[in-house]
C-alpha positions as semicolon CSV with decimal commas, in nm:
position;residue;x (nm);y (nm);z (nm)
1;X;-1,364;-1,926;-0,358
2;X;-1,349;-1,605;-0,122
3;X;-1,098;-1,322;-0,099
4;X;-0,974;-1,211;0,202
5;X;-0,880;-0,822;0,165
6;X;-0,758;-0,695;0,535
7;X;-1,044;-0,735;0,779
8;X;-1,298;-0,841;0,510
9;X;-1,426;-1,116;0,363
10;X;-1,540;-1,100;0,020
11;X;-1,734;-1,367;-0,249
12;X;-1,632;-1,236;-0,547
13;X;-1,890;-1,136;-0,839
14;X;-1,812;-1,047;-1,203
15;X;-1,699;-0,736;-1,107
16;X;-1,459;-0,786;-0,846
17;X;-1,109;-0,712;-0,915
18;X;-0,802;-0,858;-0,706
19;X;-0,581;-0,602;-0,524
20;X;-0,203;-0,654;-0,400
21;X;-0,239;-0,790;-0,093
22;X;-0,540;-1,010;-0,154
23;X;-0,538;-1,337;-0,001
24;X;-0,752;-1,575;-0,233
25;X;-0,866;-1,918;-0,110
26;X;-1,006;-2,179;-0,414
27;X;-1,140;-2,500;-0,419
28;X;-1,019;-2,709;-0,732
29;X;-0,969;-3,052;-0,861
30;X;-0,596;-3,124;-0,925
31;X;-0,680;-3,165;-1,302
32;X;-0,764;-2,775;-1,330
33;X;-0,521;-2,654;-1,047
34;X;-0,235;-2,513;-1,329
35;X;-0,533;-2,369;-1,519
36;X;-0,665;-2,185;-1,181
37;X;-0,322;-2,097;-1,107
38;X;-0,244;-1,912;-1,475
39;X;-0,608;-1,746;-1,401
40;X;-0,498;-1,575;-1,091
41;X;-0,120;-1,519;-1,111
42;X;0,107;-1,336;-1,322
43;X;0,444;-1,501;-1,508
44;X;0,639;-1,385;-1,139
45;X;0,396;-1,581;-0,887
46;X;0,199;-1,299;-0,754
């Protein structure tokens, strides 16, 4: 997982908070894709 925040590239830690405008790159298996989406998206696809 990595987060692009403006010009920064971050490797998230336990205290990292996603901010509006962050772009997240994550690798997962097809079986866990829905679980990952649910963990990072609200109900409106943001």
